[in-house]
Amino acid sequence: MAGKTHRIAVLPGDGTGPEVTAEAVKVLKAAADKFGFELDMETFDWDGTRYLNTGEVLPESAADTLKKFDAILLGAIGHPDVKPGILEKGILLKLRFELDQYINLRPVKLFPGVETPLAGKTPKDIDYLVVRENTGGLYTGIGGFTMKGTKGEVAVQSMVYNRVQVERCLRYAFEQAMKRHTADTPWKGLSEKDKAAGKIGQLTLCGKTNVLTYVYDLWDRAFYEIAEDYPQVKTDYCHVDATCMWMVKNPEWFDVIVTGNMFGDIITDLGAMTQGGMGIAAGGNINPNGVSMFEPIGGSAPKYTGMGVINPMAAICSGAMLLDEVGESEAAKAVETAVAKVTGSKLKSMAAGKMGYSTSEVGDLVVESL
Ligand code: IPM
Ligand code: MN
């Protein structure tokens, strides 16, 4: 019996993006063989090199083209010869906005065998999910200069949120907190009292209600209103600065964190370091009703281009998230398990050039253990 066919657009991107993407594709294909579904993949060269050659950042029809796919796999965007901001805004942010990928889902998970800089912490302590709002806040580009270039110049950049954006993000986060646990296997961070009260998971709102008294006041009010629809989720609030502190000192206090775009960007780099670095940190730009785009949370690491030393695990884990999103959750879990086996028994380090294997050998190891 032939399984479903999933149409995947592949954007390998710049620098080491193509190398890590090739390994993710290799693993996705192996998963398709094993679990009996088809992958119909098409590759697009929308990257910095194409921009340097053509002067066009992204074809006008790019978003419409991508809407015809079931999911997108992205390597990394960022070319050393292109001024910062052009590709980021013109490709990555443009696609996030035009495809309305309003969630950036970033698991912070320490795999077995991976070294964390947090002394004494083990995989059971570092296993939470950050739900970053992905199309609003400081990223909307609202702002401007006056008297640019003079001594008196003024720059303004606004943190903009409307109620709808905040609510849809919060609801998604509450759903994630429900999805991670069951009444029989509640989140281990809950107290006996919480469990007796019927809680199964926790959602922490990360904000700054003491200073950003408009934007995070809106988030805060919406959070507690929506919480009433999710009585099984324990609510928790943390200012963003304190969130950083606890992510380092007591990461086991977190189950799911939800936050705005800018805070989410910052805390997920911190989270990535605690789970072993950019080599293993995966993410997904999600439109729950449309096409989602999966990418390692790190950049294109151009200095390692073509050397075969970059760690493809972040791309492979992003591929696992893609499988989950297109409905192949069994395959997604199997890829995660295979990654855990390889990190737990083979890789010496997550750092580029220190894995003990080349980029493509790491992909092969994951395929073998799958
Ligand atoms: C990320 C990146 C992007 C962001 C940049 C490249 C625009 O840092 O995906 O976290 O800020 O969202
Ligand atoms: Mn970032």
Coordinates of C-alpha atoms and ligand atoms in Angstrom, one line a residue:
M1 CA 0.0 0.0 0.0
A2 CA 1.5 3.3 -1.1
G3 CA 1.5 6.0 1.5
K4 CA 0.8 9.7 1.1
T5 CA 2.9 12.0 -1.1
H6 CA 4.2 15.1 0.6
R7 CA 5.5 17.9 -1.6
I8 CA 8.5 19.5 0.0
A9 CA 10.2 22.7 -1.3
V10 CA 13.9 22.7 -0.4
L11 CA 15.8 26.0 0.0
P12 CA 19.4 25.0 0.8
G13 CA 20.5 28.6 1.1
D14 CA 24.0 30.0 1.7
G15 CA 27.3 29.0 3.2
T16 CA 27.0 25.6 4.9
G17 CA 23.2 25.5 4.4
P18 CA 23.4 23.2 1.3
E19 CA 25.6 20.7 3.2
V20 CA 23.4 20.4 6.2
T21 CA 20.3 20.4 4.0
A22 CA 21.6 17.5 2.0
E23 CA 21.9 15.4 5.2
A24 CA 18.4 16.3 6.3
V25 CA 17.1 15.3 2.8
K26 CA 19.0 12.0 3.1
V27 CA 17.4 11.3 6.4
L28 CA 13.9 12.3 5.2
K29 CA 14.2 10.0 2.3
A30 CA 15.3 7.1 4.5
A31 CA 12.3 7.8 6.8
A32 CA 10.0 7.8 3.8
D33 CA 11.3 4.4 2.7
K34 CA 10.9 3.0 6.2
F35 CA 7.5 4.4 7.0
G36 CA 6.0 4.0 3.5
F37 CA 5.2 7.5 2.3
E38 CA 6.5 9.5 -0.7
L39 CA 8.4 12.7 -0.8
D40 CA 8.2 14.9 -3.9
M41 CA 11.0 17.4 -3.5
E42 CA 11.8 20.5 -5.5
T43 CA 14.9 22.7 -4.9
F44 CA 15.0 26.5 -5.2
D45 CA 18.2 28.6 -5.4
W46 CA 16.7 31.6 -3.5
D47 CA 19.9 32.6 -1.7
G48 CA 22.6 35.2 -1.4
T49 CA 24.6 33.9 -4.4
R50 CA 21.5 34.3 -6.6
Y51 CA 21.0 37.8 -5.3
L52 CA 24.6 38.7 -6.0
N53 CA 24.3 37.4 -9.6
T54 CA 20.8 38.7 -10.4
G55 CA 20.2 41.7 -8.1
E56 CA 16.9 40.1 -7.1
V57 CA 16.4 38.9 -3.5
L58 CA 13.4 36.8 -4.1
P59 CA 11.2 36.3 -7.2
E60 CA 7.9 38.1 -6.8
S61 CA 6.0 34.9 -7.1
A62 CA 8.0 33.1 -4.4
A63 CA 5.4 32.9 -1.7
D64 CA 2.7 31.8 -4.2
T65 CA 5.0 29.1 -5.5
L66 CA 5.7 27.9 -2.0
K67 CA 2.0 27.9 -1.0
K68 CA 1.6 24.9 -3.4
F69 CA 3.9 22.8 -1.2
D70 CA 3.1 20.9 2.0
A71 CA 6.2 22.1 3.7
I72 CA 9.5 23.9 3.2
L73 CA 13.0 22.8 4.3
L74 CA 15.4 25.7 4.6
G75 CA 19.2 25.5 5.1
A76 CA 20.4 28.9 6.2
I77 CA 20.3 32.4 4.8
G78 CA 23.3 34.8 5.1
H79 CA 26.1 35.6 2.7
P80 CA 29.3 37.3 3.8
D81 CA 29.4 39.6 0.7
V82 CA 25.8 40.8 1.2
K83 CA 25.2 43.7 3.6
P84 CA 23.4 42.5 6.8
G85 CA 19.7 42.9 6.6
I86 CA 19.1 42.4 2.9
L87 CA 18.8 38.7 2.8
E88 CA 17.4 38.3 6.3
K89 CA 14.6 40.8 5.5
G90 CA 14.2 40.0 1.8
I91 CA 14.1 36.2 2.1
L92 CA 13.6 34.8 5.6
L93 CA 11.4 37.5 7.1
K94 CA 9.5 38.1 3.9
L95 CA 8.6 34.4 3.6
R96 CA 7.6 34.2 7.3
F97 CA 5.3 37.2 6.8
E98 CA 3.9 36.3 3.4
L99 CA 3.2 32.7 4.4
D100 CA 1.8 34.0 7.7
Q101 CA 4.0 31.6 9.7
Y102 CA 3.0 33.2 12.9
I103 CA 4.6 30.7 15.2
N104 CA 8.3 30.0 15.6
L105 CA 8.6 26.7 17.4
R106 CA 11.9 26.0 19.0
P107 CA 12.4 23.0 21.2
V108 CA 15.2 23.2 23.8
K109 CA 16.1 19.6 24.3
L110 CA 19.4 18.2 25.5
F111 CA 20.0 15.0 23.7
P112 CA 21.9 12.1 25.4
G113 CA 25.6 12.3 25.2
V114 CA 25.6 16.1 24.3
E115 CA 27.6 18.4 26.5
T116 CA 25.8 21.3 28.0
P117 CA 27.6 24.3 29.6
L118 CA 25.1 24.1 32.5
A119 CA 26.9 22.3 35.2
G120 CA 25.2 19.2 36.6
K121 CA 22.2 19.4 34.2
T122 CA 21.2 16.3 32.2
P123 CA 18.7 15.5 29.5
K124 CA 15.9 15.2 32.0
D125 CA 16.5 18.8 33.1
I126 CA 16.6 20.4 29.7
D127 CA 13.5 19.5 27.7
Y128 CA 11.1 22.4 27.0
L129 CA 9.5 24.1 24.1
V130 CA 9.7 27.8 23.2
V131 CA 6.7 29.2 21.2
R132 CA 8.0 32.5 19.7
E133 CA 5.5 34.8 18.1
N134 CA 6.9 35.1 14.6
T135 CA 5.2 37.9 12.6
G136 CA 4.7 40.8 14.9
G137 CA 6.4 42.9 17.6
L138 CA 9.6 44.7 16.7
Y139 CA 9.9 42.7 13.5
T140 CA 7.0 44.5 11.6
G141 CA 9.5 47.1 10.4
I142 CA 7.3 50.0 11.7
G143 CA 9.5 53.0 12.5
G144 CA 11.8 55.4 10.9
F145 CA 14.4 58.2 11.2
T146 CA 14.2 61.9 11.3
M147 CA 17.2 64.1 10.6
K148 CA 19.2 61.0 9.6
G149 CA 22.9 61.5 9.7
T150 CA 22.8 64.7 11.8
K151 CA 23.7 65.0 15.5
G152 CA 20.0 65.4 16.4
E153 CA 18.8 62.4 14.5
V154 CA 16.1 60.2 15.9
A155 CA 15.4 56.6 15.3
V156 CA 12.2 54.8 16.3
Q157 CA 11.3 51.1 15.9
S158 CA 7.9 50.1 17.3
M159 CA 6.9 46.9 19.1
V160 CA 3.5 46.3 17.5
Y161 CA 0.9 43.7 18.4
N162 CA -2.8 43.4 17.8
R163 CA -5.1 41.2 19.9
V164 CA -5.6 38.7 17.1
Q165 CA -1.9 38.1 16.7
V166 CA -1.4 37.6 20.4
E167 CA -4.4 35.4 20.9
R168 CA -3.6 33.0 18.1
C169 CA -0.1 32.6 19.4
L170 CA -1.2 32.0 22.9
R171 CA -3.8 29.4 21.9
Y172 CA -1.2 27.6 19.9
A173 CA 1.1 27.6 22.9
F174 CA -1.7 26.2 25.2
E175 CA -2.4 23.5 22.6
Q176 CA 1.3 22.6 22.7
A177 CA 1.3 22.3 26.4
M178 CA -1.7 20.0 26.1
K179 CA -0.1 18.0 23.3
R180 CA 3.1 17.2 25.3
H181 CA 1.5 15.4 28.2
T182 CA -1.5 13.2 29.1
A183 CA -3.3 12.8 32.4
D184 CA -1.5 9.5 32.9
T185 CA 1.9 11.0 32.2
P186 CA 1.8 14.6 33.4
W187 CA 4.8 16.9 33.1
K188 CA 7.3 15.9 35.9
G189 CA 7.7 19.5 37.1
L190 CA 4.2 19.7 38.5
S191 CA 3.7 19.5 42.3
E192 CA 1.4 16.8 43.8
K193 CA -1.1 19.6 44.5
D194 CA -1.1 20.7 40.8
K195 CA -1.6 17.1 39.7
A196 CA -4.4 16.6 42.2
A197 CA -6.0 19.8 40.7
G198 CA -5.9 18.1 37.3
K199 CA -3.0 19.9 35.7
I200 CA -1.0 18.0 33.1
G201 CA 1.5 20.6 31.8
Q202 CA 2.7 24.2 32.3
L203 CA 2.8 27.3 30.1
T204 CA 5.0 30.2 31.1
L205 CA 4.4 33.6 29.6
C206 CA 7.7 35.4 29.1
G207 CA 7.2 39.1 29.0
K208 CA 8.2 42.4 30.6
T209 CA 5.0 43.7 32.2
N210 CA 7.0 45.9 34.6
V211 CA 8.3 48.1 31.8
L212 CA 6.5 47.3 28.5
T213 CA 3.2 48.2 30.2
Y214 CA 1.2 48.3 26.9
V215 CA 2.4 45.5 24.8
Y216 CA 3.0 42.9 27.6
D217 CA -0.1 44.1 29.4
L218 CA -2.1 43.0 26.3
W219 CA -0.3 39.7 26.3
D220 CA -0.8 39.2 30.0
R221 CA -4.6 39.9 29.9
A222 CA -5.1 37.7 26.9
F223 CA -3.0 34.9 28.5
Y224 CA -5.1 34.6 31.6
E225 CA -8.4 35.0 29.6
I226 CA -7.4 32.1 27.3
A227 CA -6.1 30.0 30.2
E228 CA -9.7 29.6 31.3
D229 CA -10.2 27.4 28.2
Y230 CA -7.3 25.2 29.2
P231 CA -7.8 24.2 32.9
Q232 CA -5.3 21.4 32.6
V233 CA -2.5 23.8 31.9
K234 CA -0.8 25.4 34.8
T235 CA -0.1 29.1 34.1
D236 CA 3.2 30.8 35.0
Y237 CA 4.6 34.2 34.3
C238 CA 8.3 35.3 34.1
H239 CA 9.9 38.6 33.0
V240 CA 12.3 38.0 30.1
D241 CA 15.4 38.9 32.1
A242 CA 14.4 36.4 34.8
T243 CA 13.5 33.8 32.2
C244 CA 17.2 34.0 31.0
M245 CA 18.3 33.5 34.5
W246 CA 16.2 30.4 35.1
M247 CA 16.9 29.0 31.7
V248 CA 20.5 28.8 33.0
K249 CA 20.0 28.0 36.6
N250 CA 16.8 25.9 36.6
P251 CA 15.9 24.8 33.1
E252 CA 13.8 22.0 34.6
W253 CA 11.3 24.6 35.7
F254 CA 10.1 25.1 32.1
D255 CA 7.7 23.0 30.1
V256 CA 6.4 25.4 27.4
I257 CA 7.4 29.1 27.2
V258 CA 5.4 31.5 25.0
T259 CA 6.7 35.0 24.2
G260 CA 6.8 37.8 21.6
N261 CA 9.0 37.9 18.6
M262 CA 12.1 39.8 19.9
F263 CA 12.3 38.1 23.3
G264 CA 11.8 34.8 21.6
D265 CA 14.7 35.4 19.2
I266 CA 17.0 36.2 22.1
I267 CA 16.0 33.5 24.5
T268 CA 16.2 30.8 21.9
D269 CA 19.8 31.5 21.2
L270 CA 20.5 31.1 24.9
G271 CA 18.4 27.9 24.9
A272 CA 20.3 26.6 21.9
M273 CA 23.6 27.0 23.8
T274 CA 22.2 25.1 26.8
Q275 CA 21.2 22.2 24.5
G276 CA 24.7 21.9 23.0
G277 CA 24.9 24.7 20.5
M278 CA 23.7 25.7 17.1
G279 CA 24.8 22.4 15.7
I280 CA 21.8 20.7 17.2
A281 CA 19.2 23.5 17.6
A282 CA 16.2 23.0 15.3
G283 CA 13.1 25.1 14.7
G284 CA 10.0 25.6 12.6
N285 CA 8.2 28.6 11.2
I286 CA 4.7 27.4 11.5
N287 CA 1.4 28.4 9.9
P288 CA -1.0 25.9 11.5
N289 CA -3.4 26.5 8.5
G290 CA -0.9 26.9 5.7
V291 CA 2.6 26.0 4.7
S292 CA 5.4 25.8 7.3
M293 CA 9.1 26.2 7.0
F294 CA 11.7 24.3 9.0
E295 CA 15.2 25.5 9.6
P296 CA 18.1 25.1 11.9
I297 CA 18.1 28.1 14.2
G298 CA 21.7 28.9 13.6
G299 CA 23.1 30.8 10.6
S300 CA 25.0 29.9 7.4
A301 CA 28.5 29.6 9.1
P302 CA 30.2 30.6 5.9
K303 CA 33.7 30.1 7.1
Y304 CA 33.1 26.3 7.2
T305 CA 31.6 26.1 3.7
G306 CA 32.5 23.0 1.7
M307 CA 34.7 21.6 4.4
G308 CA 32.4 18.8 5.5
V309 CA 32.8 19.7 9.2
I310 CA 29.5 21.4 10.0
N311 CA 27.1 19.5 12.2
P312 CA 23.9 18.6 10.3
M313 CA 21.9 17.5 13.4
A314 CA 20.0 20.8 13.6
A315 CA 18.9 20.4 10.0
I316 CA 18.1 16.7 10.6
C317 CA 16.0 17.6 13.7
S318 CA 14.3 20.4 11.7
G319 CA 13.4 17.6 9.2
A320 CA 11.9 15.6 12.0
M321 CA 9.7 18.6 12.9
L322 CA 8.7 18.9 9.3
L323 CA 7.6 15.2 9.3
D324 CA 5.5 15.8 12.4
E325 CA 3.9 18.9 10.8
V326 CA 2.9 17.0 7.6
G327 CA 1.3 14.2 9.7
E328 CA 4.1 11.6 9.8
S329 CA 4.5 11.8 13.5
E330 CA 5.7 8.2 13.8
A331 CA 8.5 8.9 11.4
A332 CA 9.3 12.1 13.2
K333 CA 9.7 10.3 16.5
A334 CA 11.8 7.7 14.8
V335 CA 14.2 10.3 13.4
E336 CA 14.5 11.9 16.9
T337 CA 15.2 8.5 18.4
A338 CA 17.8 7.9 15.8
V339 CA 19.4 11.3 16.4
A340 CA 19.5 10.5 20.2
K341 CA 21.2 7.2 19.5
V342 CA 23.9 8.8 17.4
T343 CA 24.5 11.7 19.9
G344 CA 24.5 9.2 22.7
S345 CA 26.9 6.7 21.3
K346 CA 28.9 8.2 18.4
L347 CA 29.5 11.9 18.3
K348 CA 32.4 13.3 20.3
S349 CA 31.1 16.9 20.2
M350 CA 28.4 19.0 18.6
A351 CA 30.9 21.6 17.4
A352 CA 32.0 22.0 13.8
G353 CA 35.1 20.0 13.1
K354 CA 35.0 18.2 16.5
M355 CA 32.3 15.6 15.9
G356 CA 34.7 12.8 15.1
Y357 CA 32.8 12.4 11.8
S358 CA 32.3 14.4 8.7
T359 CA 28.9 16.1 7.9
S360 CA 27.8 13.4 5.6
E361 CA 29.0 10.6 7.9
V362 CA 26.8 12.0 10.6
G363 CA 23.9 11.9 8.2
D364 CA 24.8 8.3 7.4
L365 CA 24.9 7.4 11.1
V366 CA 21.4 8.7 11.6
V367 CA 20.1 6.8 8.6
E368 CA 21.8 3.6 9.8
S369 CA 20.3 3.9 13.3
L370 CA 16.9 4.7 11.7
Ligands
IPM1 C1 16.4 33.7 13.7 C2 17.3 34.7 13.1 C3 16.5 35.7 12.4 C4 15.5 36.4 13.3 C5 17.3 36.7 11.6 C6 18.3 36.1 10.7 C7 16.4 37.7 10.8 O1 18.1 35.3 14.1 O2 15.7 32.9 13.0 O3 16.3 33.6 14.9 O4 15.9 37.4 14.0 O5 14.4 35.9 13.5
MN2 MN 17.8 34.5 16.1

